Amino acid sequence: MNQSDRVAHDTGIMPRAVLIGMPGAGKTRIGKEASNILGIQFRDSDVALEHEQGRRIADIFQSDGEEEFRRLECELIVDDLEHFEGVLALGGGAPMTKRTRRALERYADRGGLLVYLDADPEEMMERASRSGNRPLLAGDAHARWMHLYEERKPVFQALSTRVIRTHGAPPSVAAQKLVAALRERRVLVAGANPYTVRIGEGSMEGLRETLGDEPVRVALIHTTSVQRHSDHARASLRSAHYQVTDITIPDAEAGKTISVANGIWERLSKEGFTRSDAVVGLGGGAATDLAGFVAATWMRGIAYVNCPTSLLAMVDASTGGKTGINTPQGKNLVGSFHTPRGVLADLRTLTTLPNDIFIEGLGEVAKSGFIMDGVILDLLEDHASQLRHFQGDAIDDGLRSVIAELIERTVSVKAEHVSVDLRESGKREFLNYGHTLGHAIEQLEHFRWRHGQAVSVGMVYAAELAHLLGYLDADEVDYHRELLTSLGLRTSWDGGDFESVLSLMHRDKKARGNTLRFVVLDHIGHPIHLDDPPADAVEEAFRRIRRP
Ligand SMILES: NC(=O)c1ccc[n+]([C@@H]2O[C@H](COP(=O)([O-])OP(=O)(O)OC[C@H]3O[C@@H](n4cnc5c(N)ncnc54)[C@H](O)[C@@H]3O)[C@@H](O)[C@H]2O)c1
Ligand SMILES: O=C(O)C(=O)C[C@@H](O)[C@H](O)[C@H](O)COP(=O)(O)O
């Protein structure tokens, strides 16, 4: 599936990408090279128009004038935006025509990839002037050129959903960036404040487009274990002229505390962060939960963008707007629903991810399979061995594409639930499958157990409970154990005691008054709420996960 399939599957045909930018930016060369690599069609609107009209653009300008040329160009582009499926490069001035601009805005709203190719203006002029077919460059070429550049640049910037800078690098580098952008998968999270989750090699390059022009200051919150990736993000943010406040937090759950949040509030105050400034959370789920919490609480809520770097953060924690910290009373008991402005899951960051952290992420992936998407379960079954032996620095193309599909599908399951129930009053609770016991295990293990591993045991517990109450049959419970074990996930737990677990499960956010509330399956792929189950079943299911 390509970057736009999930967003635009119901809207018919459209180009895989539209390239805009000044003449000489390299739209044709870069567009052609990227299209060749991907084996898709390329079309240049100028060449197509010349072909259609049977005359050169300069001749159309000369005989019919610019207005008529723009009208013809607009007709062609509007038609292509509905009927052409490859990479479409537009003439430099095309977006300056109001009707063309509106059509491009609609294309972007449909999830289209609108790429602005930008380069050094002098360099572009040099390249453009080598072609004799540039009627707008007649006369005092340099002054005219600079004027056009100043006039068009803000329009290109405002329209584009992606900027690729081609300064000082061979066109093949820009072509590779375009290929990565074309391969990027996107999932739209609908709701009151819709946003996009971008999944691909280099998605973090989208920081500027996602943050927009409003923020002056950006707090980049990360842990030291992802330093290489945060260095990259900081450099991109600085080159986009944000004032970056770099904030390192303690690793994993040690970062999800009120004292860490307090330290960051102090920094934001010192650096003068206002309501229009922003936070970027980069790292595993603990870092993105904390960064989101800081963004949700500073001045009662400022913008934030998540750059998840662990599998679990990519498929789950970074999306959906649940932000929070742990307290001595329990896991995630203090927090807020605060929707990110966007999520950039850059697959390059997986190269440094340790095997055990990758595997725990598979726990939440499997959860999404159990509650909704059977294809996820098939993919996990078919690739269990490769996934279990994941080595970040040695992922082959086949595994890369399986992982990307698992991420896209899991995020889509999440999006489907949160877009209709942000504040978790019904459907969203299904995402909590396995978490009622899972959170209790994490707490009782003082967070030495990883979240995804605890959820894995929690799902087996929920399956046993469902079986005891006549929902799942024994084979389906076995299937839980077999699949999770094949992925390297835990299915039993011998710590704690039932009374401590029960007390923590009563503090779970799904509990109501004095009654427990679980999510169980009545068959695979079909979750239901289970309110106030019989006490003996709750205890017997616990006994059944004690077996090794
Ligand atoms: N908000 C939500 O909806 C939501 C959903 C699921 C989980 N969560 C939360 O997410 C947390 C678990 O997330 P997690 O599994 O990512 O754990 P984590 O954040 O603790 O990260 C695990 C470890 O991997 C390191 N790491 C992350 N990415 C790396 C990379 N690319 N290279 C090298 N090291 C890397 C981290 O620094 C950390 O040491 C829990 O706190 C859980 O409650 C939140
Ligand atoms: O997004 C949700 O909603 C979820 O329940 C996703 C869970 O996988 C995730 O672990 C979440 O952090 C749990 O939230 P909590 O409210 O149960 O703490």
Coordinates of C-alpha atoms and ligand atoms in Angstrom, one line a residue:
M1 CA 0.0 0.0 0.0
N2 CA 1.3 3.5 -0.7
Q3 CA 1.2 6.7 1.3
S4 CA -2.2 7.7 0.3
D5 CA -4.1 4.4 0.2
R6 CA -5.5 4.5 3.7
V7 CA -6.5 8.1 3.6
A8 CA -7.9 8.2 0.1
H9 CA -9.1 4.7 -0.6
D10 CA -12.7 6.0 -1.1
T11 CA -11.9 9.1 -3.2
G12 CA -10.9 7.5 -6.5
I13 CA -8.0 8.3 -8.6
M14 CA -5.3 10.9 -7.9
P15 CA -1.6 11.4 -8.6
R16 CA 0.8 9.6 -6.2
A17 CA 2.6 13.0 -5.9
V18 CA 2.4 16.5 -7.3
L19 CA 5.7 18.4 -7.6
I20 CA 5.7 22.2 -7.4
G21 CA 8.5 24.7 -7.3
M22 CA 10.4 27.2 -9.4
P23 CA 11.7 26.4 -12.9
G24 CA 15.1 24.8 -12.5
A25 CA 14.2 23.3 -9.2
G26 CA 14.6 19.8 -10.8
K27 CA 11.0 18.8 -10.8
T28 CA 11.3 16.9 -14.1
R29 CA 14.6 15.3 -13.4
I30 CA 13.9 14.3 -9.9
G31 CA 10.3 13.3 -10.6
K32 CA 11.4 11.1 -13.5
E33 CA 14.1 9.4 -11.5
A34 CA 11.8 8.7 -8.6
S35 CA 9.1 7.4 -10.9
N36 CA 11.5 5.1 -12.6
I37 CA 12.7 3.7 -9.3
L38 CA 9.1 2.9 -8.3
G39 CA 8.0 1.8 -11.8
I40 CA 5.2 4.4 -11.9
Q41 CA 4.2 6.9 -14.6
F42 CA 5.6 10.4 -14.7
R43 CA 4.0 13.4 -16.4
D44 CA 5.2 17.0 -16.8
S45 CA 2.3 19.4 -17.2
D46 CA 4.2 21.7 -19.5
V47 CA 5.2 18.9 -21.8
A48 CA 1.7 17.4 -21.7
L49 CA 0.2 20.8 -22.6
E50 CA 2.6 21.3 -25.5
H51 CA 1.7 17.8 -26.7
E52 CA -2.0 18.5 -26.4
Q53 CA -1.8 21.9 -28.1
G54 CA 0.7 20.8 -30.7
R55 CA 2.8 23.9 -30.0
R56 CA 5.5 25.2 -27.7
I57 CA 4.6 27.0 -24.5
A58 CA 6.5 30.1 -25.7
D59 CA 4.4 30.1 -28.8
I60 CA 1.1 29.8 -26.8
F61 CA 2.3 32.8 -24.7
Q62 CA 3.2 34.8 -27.7
S63 CA 0.1 34.1 -29.8
D64 CA -2.6 33.8 -27.1
G65 CA -1.1 35.6 -24.1
E66 CA -0.4 34.4 -20.5
E67 CA -4.0 34.4 -19.4
E68 CA -5.0 31.9 -22.0
F69 CA -1.9 29.8 -21.3
R70 CA -2.9 29.7 -17.6
R71 CA -6.5 28.7 -18.5
L72 CA -5.3 25.8 -20.6
E73 CA -2.7 24.8 -18.0
C74 CA -5.4 24.9 -15.3
E75 CA -7.8 22.7 -17.3
L76 CA -5.1 20.1 -17.8
I77 CA -4.0 20.1 -14.2
V78 CA -7.6 19.9 -12.8
D79 CA -8.2 17.0 -15.1
D80 CA -4.9 15.2 -14.1
L81 CA -5.7 15.6 -10.4
E82 CA -8.8 13.4 -10.9
H83 CA -7.4 11.0 -13.6
F84 CA -3.6 10.6 -13.4
E85 CA -2.1 8.1 -11.0
G86 CA 1.6 8.7 -11.3
V87 CA 3.9 11.6 -10.4
L88 CA 2.8 14.9 -11.8
A89 CA 5.3 17.8 -12.1
L90 CA 3.7 21.3 -12.6
G91 CA 5.0 24.3 -14.4
G92 CA 6.6 26.8 -12.0
G93 CA 3.8 29.4 -12.2
A94 CA 0.9 27.0 -12.2
P95 CA 0.0 27.3 -8.5
M96 CA -0.3 31.1 -8.9
T97 CA -3.6 30.6 -10.8
K98 CA -6.4 30.7 -8.2
R99 CA -8.5 27.8 -9.7
T100 CA -5.4 25.6 -9.9
R101 CA -4.5 26.5 -6.3
R102 CA -8.0 25.5 -5.1
A103 CA -7.7 22.2 -7.0
L104 CA -4.3 21.6 -5.4
E105 CA -5.7 22.4 -1.9
R106 CA -8.5 19.8 -2.5
Y107 CA -5.9 17.3 -3.6
A108 CA -3.9 17.9 -0.4
D109 CA -7.2 17.6 1.6
R110 CA -7.8 14.2 0.0
G111 CA -4.4 13.1 1.5
G112 CA -2.4 13.9 -1.6
L113 CA 1.4 14.3 -1.5
L114 CA 2.2 17.8 -2.6
V115 CA 5.9 18.3 -2.7
Y116 CA 7.6 21.6 -3.0
L117 CA 11.1 21.3 -4.4
D118 CA 13.2 24.2 -3.2
A119 CA 16.8 25.1 -4.0
D120 CA 19.0 28.1 -4.0
P121 CA 17.3 30.7 -6.2
E122 CA 20.5 31.7 -8.1
E123 CA 21.2 28.0 -8.8
M124 CA 17.7 27.5 -10.1
M125 CA 17.9 30.5 -12.2
E126 CA 21.1 29.4 -13.7
R127 CA 19.5 26.0 -14.6
A128 CA 16.3 27.5 -15.8
S129 CA 18.1 30.0 -18.1
R130 CA 19.8 27.0 -19.8
S131 CA 16.4 26.1 -21.2
G132 CA 15.2 28.4 -24.0
N133 CA 11.6 27.7 -23.2
R134 CA 11.0 30.1 -20.3
P135 CA 8.9 33.0 -21.6
L136 CA 8.6 34.7 -18.1
L137 CA 12.4 35.1 -17.9
A138 CA 12.6 37.4 -20.9
G139 CA 14.1 40.9 -20.4
D140 CA 16.0 41.7 -17.2
A141 CA 16.2 38.0 -16.3
H142 CA 17.8 38.3 -12.8
A143 CA 15.5 40.9 -11.3
R144 CA 12.5 39.3 -12.9
W145 CA 13.5 35.9 -11.5
M146 CA 14.1 37.1 -8.0
H147 CA 10.7 38.9 -8.1
L148 CA 9.0 35.7 -9.2
Y149 CA 10.8 33.7 -6.5
E150 CA 9.7 36.0 -3.7
E151 CA 6.2 36.0 -5.0
R152 CA 5.8 32.3 -5.5
K153 CA 7.8 30.9 -2.6
P154 CA 5.1 31.6 0.1
V155 CA 2.5 30.1 -2.1
F156 CA 4.5 26.9 -2.7
Q157 CA 5.2 26.7 1.1
A158 CA 1.6 27.2 2.1
L159 CA 0.3 24.6 -0.5
S160 CA 2.9 21.9 0.0
T161 CA 2.5 18.9 2.4
R162 CA 6.2 18.1 2.0
V163 CA 9.3 20.2 1.2
I164 CA 12.4 18.6 -0.4
R165 CA 15.4 20.9 -0.4
T166 CA 17.8 20.2 -3.3
H167 CA 20.6 22.6 -2.4
G168 CA 24.1 21.4 -2.8
A169 CA 23.3 17.8 -3.4
P170 CA 23.0 15.7 -6.6
P171 CA 19.5 15.2 -8.0
S172 CA 19.7 11.5 -7.1
V173 CA 19.7 12.4 -3.4
A174 CA 16.5 14.4 -3.8
A175 CA 15.0 11.6 -5.9
Q176 CA 15.7 9.2 -3.1
K177 CA 13.9 11.5 -0.7
L178 CA 11.0 11.7 -3.1
V179 CA 10.9 7.9 -3.3
A180 CA 10.9 7.7 0.5
A181 CA 8.0 10.2 0.6
L182 CA 6.1 8.2 -2.0
R183 CA 6.6 5.0 0.0
E184 CA 5.5 6.7 3.2
R185 CA 2.2 5.3 4.6
R186 CA -0.3 7.7 6.1
V187 CA -3.2 7.1 8.5
L188 CA -5.6 9.9 9.1
V189 CA -6.9 10.1 12.7
A190 CA -10.3 11.7 12.3
G191 CA -12.2 13.6 15.0
A192 CA -12.5 17.1 16.3
N193 CA -8.8 17.8 15.7
P194 CA -7.8 15.5 12.8
Y195 CA -4.2 14.7 12.2
T196 CA -2.0 12.3 10.2
V197 CA 0.3 9.6 11.3
R198 CA 3.1 9.3 8.8
I199 CA 5.1 6.1 8.7
G200 CA 8.2 5.8 6.6
E201 CA 11.9 6.1 6.2
G202 CA 12.6 9.8 6.8
S203 CA 9.2 10.8 8.0
M204 CA 10.8 12.9 10.7
E205 CA 11.8 15.3 7.8
G206 CA 8.2 16.4 8.0
L207 CA 8.7 18.2 11.4
R208 CA 8.5 21.7 9.8
E209 CA 5.4 20.9 7.8
T210 CA 3.7 19.4 10.8
L211 CA 4.6 22.1 13.3
G212 CA 3.8 24.9 10.9
D213 CA 4.9 28.5 11.0
E214 CA 3.2 29.5 14.3
P215 CA 5.7 28.2 16.9
V216 CA 8.8 30.3 17.5
R217 CA 10.1 28.1 20.3
V218 CA 10.1 24.3 20.2
A219 CA 11.0 22.1 23.2
L220 CA 12.5 18.8 22.0
I221 CA 12.0 16.2 24.8
H222 CA 13.9 13.0 24.5
T223 CA 16.0 10.4 26.3
T224 CA 19.8 9.8 25.8
S225 CA 19.2 6.4 24.4
V226 CA 17.8 8.0 21.2
Q227 CA 20.5 10.7 21.0
R228 CA 21.3 9.9 17.4
H229 CA 17.7 10.5 16.4
S230 CA 17.2 13.6 18.6
D231 CA 20.4 15.1 17.1
H232 CA 18.8 14.7 13.7
A233 CA 15.5 16.2 14.8
R234 CA 17.3 19.1 16.5
A235 CA 19.2 19.9 13.3
S236 CA 16.1 19.8 11.2
L237 CA 14.2 22.1 13.7
R238 CA 17.1 24.6 13.8
S239 CA 17.4 24.6 10.0
A240 CA 13.7 25.5 9.9
H241 CA 14.6 28.4 12.2
Y242 CA 12.8 27.3 15.3
Q243 CA 14.4 28.3 18.6
V244 CA 15.1 24.8 20.0
T245 CA 15.1 24.0 23.7
D246 CA 16.7 20.6 24.1
I247 CA 15.4 18.7 27.1
T248 CA 16.8 15.3 28.1
I249 CA 14.6 13.2 30.4
P250 CA 15.3 10.0 32.4
D251 CA 14.8 6.9 30.4
A252 CA 11.6 4.8 30.3
E253 CA 9.2 4.9 33.2
A254 CA 11.6 7.0 35.3
G255 CA 10.8 9.9 32.9
K256 CA 7.0 9.6 33.4
T257 CA 6.9 11.4 36.8
I258 CA 5.6 14.6 38.2
S259 CA 9.1 15.8 39.2
V260 CA 10.3 15.4 35.6
A261 CA 7.3 17.2 34.3
N262 CA 7.9 20.0 36.9
G263 CA 11.5 20.3 35.7
I264 CA 10.3 20.9 32.2
W265 CA 7.6 23.4 33.2
E266 CA 10.5 25.3 34.8
R267 CA 12.5 25.2 31.6
L268 CA 9.6 26.3 29.5
S269 CA 9.0 29.2 31.8
K270 CA 12.6 30.2 31.8
E271 CA 12.7 30.1 28.0
G272 CA 9.5 32.1 27.6
F273 CA 7.3 29.5 26.0
T274 CA 4.0 31.0 25.0
R275 CA 0.7 29.4 23.9
S276 CA 1.8 29.5 20.2
D277 CA 5.0 27.5 20.9
A278 CA 5.3 23.8 20.7
V279 CA 6.7 20.5 22.1
V280 CA 8.2 17.6 20.2
G281 CA 8.3 14.3 22.0
L282 CA 10.9 11.9 20.6
G283 CA 11.5 8.4 21.9
G284 CA 9.6 5.4 23.3
G285 CA 6.1 5.5 24.6
A286 CA 7.3 6.8 28.0
A287 CA 8.9 9.8 26.4
T288 CA 5.9 10.6 24.2
D289 CA 3.5 10.2 27.1
L290 CA 5.5 12.6 29.2
A291 CA 6.0 15.1 26.4
G292 CA 2.3 15.0 25.6
F293 CA 1.5 15.6 29.2
V294 CA 3.8 18.6 29.4
A295 CA 2.2 20.0 26.2
A296 CA -1.3 19.3 27.6
T297 CA -0.6 21.1 30.8
W298 CA 1.6 24.1 29.9
M299 CA -0.7 27.1 29.7
R300 CA -3.5 24.6 29.6
G301 CA -2.4 23.1 26.4
I302 CA 0.0 23.9 23.6
A303 CA 0.7 22.1 20.3
Y304 CA 2.9 19.0 20.2
V305 CA 4.2 16.5 17.6
N306 CA 5.3 13.0 18.4
C307 CA 8.3 11.3 16.9
P308 CA 8.0 7.7 18.2
T309 CA 11.2 5.6 18.0
S310 CA 10.1 2.3 19.5
L311 CA 7.7 -0.1 17.8
L312 CA 5.3 0.3 20.7
A313 CA 5.3 4.0 20.5
M314 CA 4.9 3.9 16.7
V315 CA 1.9 1.6 16.8
D316 CA 0.2 2.9 20.0
A317 CA 1.5 5.4 22.5
S318 CA 2.2 8.3 20.0
T319 CA -1.3 8.3 18.7
G320 CA -4.7 9.0 20.3
G321 CA -3.9 11.8 22.6
K322 CA -3.7 9.9 25.9
T323 CA -0.9 11.7 27.8
G324 CA 0.1 11.0 31.3
I325 CA 2.5 10.2 34.1
N326 CA 2.7 7.4 36.7
T327 CA 2.1 8.2 40.4
P328 CA 2.7 6.0 43.5
Q329 CA -1.1 5.2 43.3
G330 CA -0.8 3.6 39.9
K331 CA 0.1 3.6 36.2
N332 CA -1.1 6.5 34.0
L333 CA -3.6 7.6 36.7
V334 CA -2.8 11.3 36.1
G335 CA -3.0 12.7 32.7
S336 CA -5.1 14.3 30.0
F337 CA -6.5 13.7 26.6
H338 CA -4.6 16.1 24.3
T339 CA -4.4 15.4 20.6
P340 CA -1.0 15.8 18.9
R341 CA -0.7 18.0 15.8
G342 CA 0.8 15.0 14.0
V343 CA 2.9 11.9 14.4
L344 CA 6.1 11.1 12.5
A345 CA 7.0 7.5 12.8
D346 CA 10.4 7.5 11.1
L347 CA 11.3 3.9 10.4
R348 CA 15.1 4.8 10.3
T349 CA 15.0 5.1 14.1
L350 CA 14.2 1.3 14.3
T351 CA 17.8 0.6 13.3
T352 CA 19.0 1.3 16.9
L353 CA 16.1 -0.4 18.6
P354 CA 17.1 -3.4 20.9
N355 CA 15.5 -6.7 20.2
D356 CA 13.6 -7.0 23.5
I357 CA 12.0 -3.5 23.1
F358 CA 10.9 -4.4 19.6
I359 CA 9.3 -7.6 20.9
E360 CA 7.4 -6.0 23.6
G361 CA 5.9 -3.7 20.9
L362 CA 4.5 -6.8 19.2
G363 CA 2.3 -7.2 22.3
E364 CA 0.2 -4.1 21.3
V365 CA 0.4 -5.2 17.6
A366 CA -1.1 -8.6 18.6
K367 CA -3.7 -6.8 20.7
S368 CA -5.0 -4.9 17.7
G369 CA -5.1 -8.2 15.8
F370 CA -7.1 -9.8 18.5
I371 CA -9.6 -7.0 18.9
M372 CA -10.1 -6.1 15.2
D373 CA -7.8 -6.9 12.3
G374 CA -7.3 -10.5 11.4
V375 CA -4.7 -9.7 8.8
I376 CA -2.4 -8.5 11.6
L377 CA -2.7 -12.0 13.2
D378 CA -2.0 -13.6 9.8
L379 CA 1.1 -11.4 9.3
L380 CA 2.3 -12.2 12.9
E381 CA 1.8 -15.9 12.4
D382 CA 3.5 -16.0 9.0
H383 CA 6.6 -13.9 10.1
A384 CA 6.8 -14.8 13.8
S385 CA 10.3 -16.2 13.6
Q386 CA 11.8 -13.3 11.7
L387 CA 10.0 -10.8 14.0
R388 CA 11.2 -12.5 17.1
H389 CA 14.8 -12.4 15.9
F390 CA 14.6 -8.7 14.9
Q391 CA 17.9 -7.0 14.7
G392 CA 17.5 -3.3 14.0
D393 CA 20.8 -2.9 12.0
A394 CA 20.0 -5.9 9.8
I395 CA 16.4 -5.6 8.6
D396 CA 16.0 -6.9 5.0
D397 CA 13.6 -5.4 2.6
G398 CA 11.0 -8.1 3.1
L399 CA 10.9 -7.7 6.9
R400 CA 11.0 -3.9 6.5
S401 CA 7.8 -4.0 4.5
V402 CA 6.1 -6.5 6.9
I403 CA 6.9 -4.2 9.8
A404 CA 5.7 -1.1 8.0
E405 CA 2.4 -2.9 7.2
L406 CA 2.0 -4.0 10.8
I407 CA 2.5 -0.5 12.0
E408 CA 0.1 1.0 9.4
R409 CA -2.6 -1.6 10.3
T410 CA -2.1 -1.3 14.0
V411 CA -2.3 2.5 13.8
S412 CA -5.4 2.2 11.7
V413 CA -7.1 0.1 14.4
K414 CA -6.2 2.7 16.9
A415 CA -7.4 5.5 14.7
E416 CA -10.7 3.8 14.2
H417 CA -11.3 3.6 17.9
V418 CA -10.0 7.0 19.0
S419 CA -11.6 9.0 16.2
V420 CA -15.1 8.2 17.5
D421 CA -14.3 8.1 21.2
L422 CA -11.4 10.3 22.2
R423 CA -12.3 10.4 25.8
E424 CA -12.8 6.7 26.2
S425 CA -16.4 6.3 27.1
G426 CA -17.1 3.1 25.1
K427 CA -15.5 1.9 22.0
R428 CA -12.0 3.2 22.8
E429 CA -11.9 1.0 25.9
F430 CA -11.4 -2.0 23.5
L431 CA -7.9 -0.8 23.0
N432 CA -7.4 -1.6 26.7
Y433 CA -7.6 -5.3 26.0
G434 CA -5.2 -7.0 28.3
H435 CA -4.4 -3.8 30.2
T436 CA -6.5 -4.4 33.4
L437 CA -4.1 -7.1 34.6
G438 CA -1.2 -5.7 32.5
H439 CA -1.0 -2.4 34.4
A440 CA -1.3 -4.2 37.7
I441 CA 1.7 -6.4 36.8
E442 CA 3.8 -3.4 35.7
Q443 CA 3.0 -1.7 39.1
L444 CA 3.7 -4.8 41.2
E445 CA 6.9 -5.4 39.3
H446 CA 8.0 -1.8 39.9
F447 CA 8.2 -1.3 36.1
R448 CA 10.9 -3.9 35.6
W449 CA 8.5 -5.6 33.4
R450 CA 8.0 -4.0 30.0
H451 CA 4.5 -2.7 29.2
G452 CA 4.0 -4.9 26.1
Q453 CA 5.1 -8.0 28.0
A454 CA 2.7 -7.2 30.9
V455 CA -0.2 -6.6 28.4
S456 CA 0.6 -9.9 26.7
V457 CA 0.0 -11.8 30.0
G458 CA -3.0 -9.6 30.5
M459 CA -4.5 -10.7 27.2
V460 CA -4.1 -14.4 28.1
Y461 CA -5.8 -13.6 31.4
A462 CA -8.7 -11.9 29.6
A463 CA -8.9 -14.8 27.3
E464 CA -9.1 -17.3 30.2
L465 CA -11.8 -15.1 31.9
A466 CA -13.8 -15.0 28.6
H467 CA -13.5 -18.8 28.4
L468 CA -14.6 -19.3 32.0
L469 CA -17.7 -17.2 31.2
G470 CA -18.5 -19.1 28.0
Y471 CA -17.4 -16.5 25.4
L472 CA -14.1 -18.0 24.0
D473 CA -13.5 -21.6 23.5
A474 CA -10.4 -23.4 24.7
D475 CA -8.8 -23.4 21.3
E476 CA -9.0 -19.6 21.2
V477 CA -7.3 -19.3 24.5
D478 CA -4.6 -21.7 23.3
Y479 CA -4.3 -19.6 20.2
H480 CA -3.5 -16.5 22.4
R481 CA -0.8 -18.5 24.2
E482 CA 0.7 -20.0 21.0
L483 CA 0.8 -16.8 19.0
L484 CA 2.2 -14.6 21.8
T485 CA 4.8 -17.2 22.7
S486 CA 5.9 -17.6 19.1
L487 CA 6.7 -13.8 19.1
G488 CA 8.8 -14.0 22.2
L489 CA 6.1 -12.6 24.5
R490 CA 5.3 -13.7 28.1
T491 CA 2.0 -15.6 28.8
S492 CA 2.3 -16.2 32.5
W493 CA 3.3 -14.3 35.6
D494 CA 4.3 -15.6 39.1
G495 CA 4.8 -12.4 40.9
G496 CA 2.4 -10.6 43.3
D497 CA -0.6 -12.2 45.0
F498 CA -4.3 -12.1 44.0
E499 CA -5.4 -9.6 46.7
S500 CA -2.8 -7.0 45.6
V501 CA -3.7 -7.6 41.9
L502 CA -7.4 -7.3 42.7
S503 CA -6.9 -4.0 44.6
L504 CA -5.0 -2.5 41.6
M505 CA -7.6 -3.8 39.1
H506 CA -10.2 -1.9 41.1
R507 CA -8.2 1.3 40.5
D508 CA -8.1 0.7 36.8
K509 CA -9.7 3.6 34.9
K510 CA -12.3 1.3 33.4
A511 CA -13.6 0.3 36.8
R512 CA -16.9 2.0 37.9
G513 CA -17.7 2.5 41.6
N514 CA -17.0 -0.8 43.3
T515 CA -17.3 -2.9 40.1
L516 CA -14.6 -4.2 37.9
R517 CA -14.9 -3.7 34.1
F518 CA -12.8 -5.7 31.6
V519 CA -12.5 -5.9 27.9
V520 CA -12.9 -9.5 26.7
L521 CA -13.5 -11.2 23.3
D522 CA -16.6 -13.1 22.5
H523 CA -14.7 -14.4 19.6
I524 CA -11.4 -13.3 18.0
G525 CA -11.8 -9.9 16.4
H526 CA -14.9 -9.1 18.4
P527 CA -14.4 -7.3 21.8
I528 CA -17.1 -6.7 24.3
H529 CA -17.3 -5.0 27.7
L530 CA -17.5 -7.2 30.7
D531 CA -18.9 -5.5 33.8
D532 CA -18.8 -6.9 37.3
P533 CA -17.8 -10.5 36.4
P534 CA -18.2 -13.2 39.1
A535 CA -15.5 -13.0 41.7
D536 CA -14.6 -16.7 41.4
A537 CA -14.0 -16.4 37.6
V538 CA -11.8 -13.4 38.2
E539 CA -9.7 -15.4 40.7
E540 CA -9.7 -18.6 38.7
A541 CA -8.5 -16.8 35.5
F542 CA -5.7 -15.4 37.7
R543 CA -4.7 -18.9 38.8
R544 CA -4.5 -20.0 35.2
I545 CA -1.9 -17.5 34.2
R546 CA 0.3 -18.7 37.1
R547 CA 1.2 -21.8 35.2
P548 CA 4.6 -21.6 33.5
Ligands
LIG1 N1 -0.5 7.0 25.4 C1 -0.8 5.8 25.0 O1 -1.9 5.6 24.3 C2 0.1 4.6 25.3 C3 -0.1 3.5 24.6 C4 0.7 2.4 24.8 C5 1.7 2.5 25.7 N2 1.9 3.7 26.4 C6 3.0 3.9 27.3 O2 4.2 3.7 26.6 C7 5.2 3.2 27.5 C8 5.9 2.0 26.8 O3 6.5 2.5 25.7 P1 7.8 1.8 25.1 O4 7.6 0.3 25.0 O5 8.3 2.5 23.9 O6 8.8 1.9 26.3 P2 9.9 3.1 26.7 O7 9.5 4.4 26.3 O8 10.3 2.8 28.1 O9 11.1 2.7 25.7 C9 11.8 1.5 25.9 C10 13.3 1.7 25.9 O10 13.7 1.7 24.6 C11 14.5 2.9 24.3 N3 14.3 3.3 22.9 C12 13.2 3.7 22.3 N4 13.4 3.9 21.0 C13 14.7 3.5 20.8 C14 15.5 3.4 19.6 N5 15.0 3.7 18.4 N6 16.7 3.1 19.8 C15 17.2 2.7 21.0 N7 16.5 2.7 22.1 C16 15.2 3.1 22.0 C17 13.9 3.9 25.4 O11 14.8 4.9 25.6 C18 13.7 2.9 26.5 O12 14.9 2.7 27.2 C19 4.5 2.9 28.7 O13 4.8 3.9 29.7 C20 3.1 2.8 28.4 O14 2.2 3.1 29.5 C21 1.1 4.8 26.2
LIG2 O1 -5.2 4.4 23.6 C1 -5.9 3.7 24.4 O2 -7.0 4.1 24.7 C2 -5.3 2.5 25.0 O3 -5.9 2.0 25.9 C3 -4.0 2.0 24.4 C4 -3.3 1.2 25.4 O4 -2.6 0.2 24.6 C5 -2.2 2.0 26.1 O5 -1.4 1.2 26.9 C6 -2.7 3.1 27.0 O6 -1.6 3.8 27.5 C7 -3.5 2.6 28.2 O7 -4.1 3.7 28.7 P1 -4.7 3.7 30.2 O8 -5.7 4.7 30.1 O9 -5.3 2.3 30.4 O10 -3.6 4.0 31.1

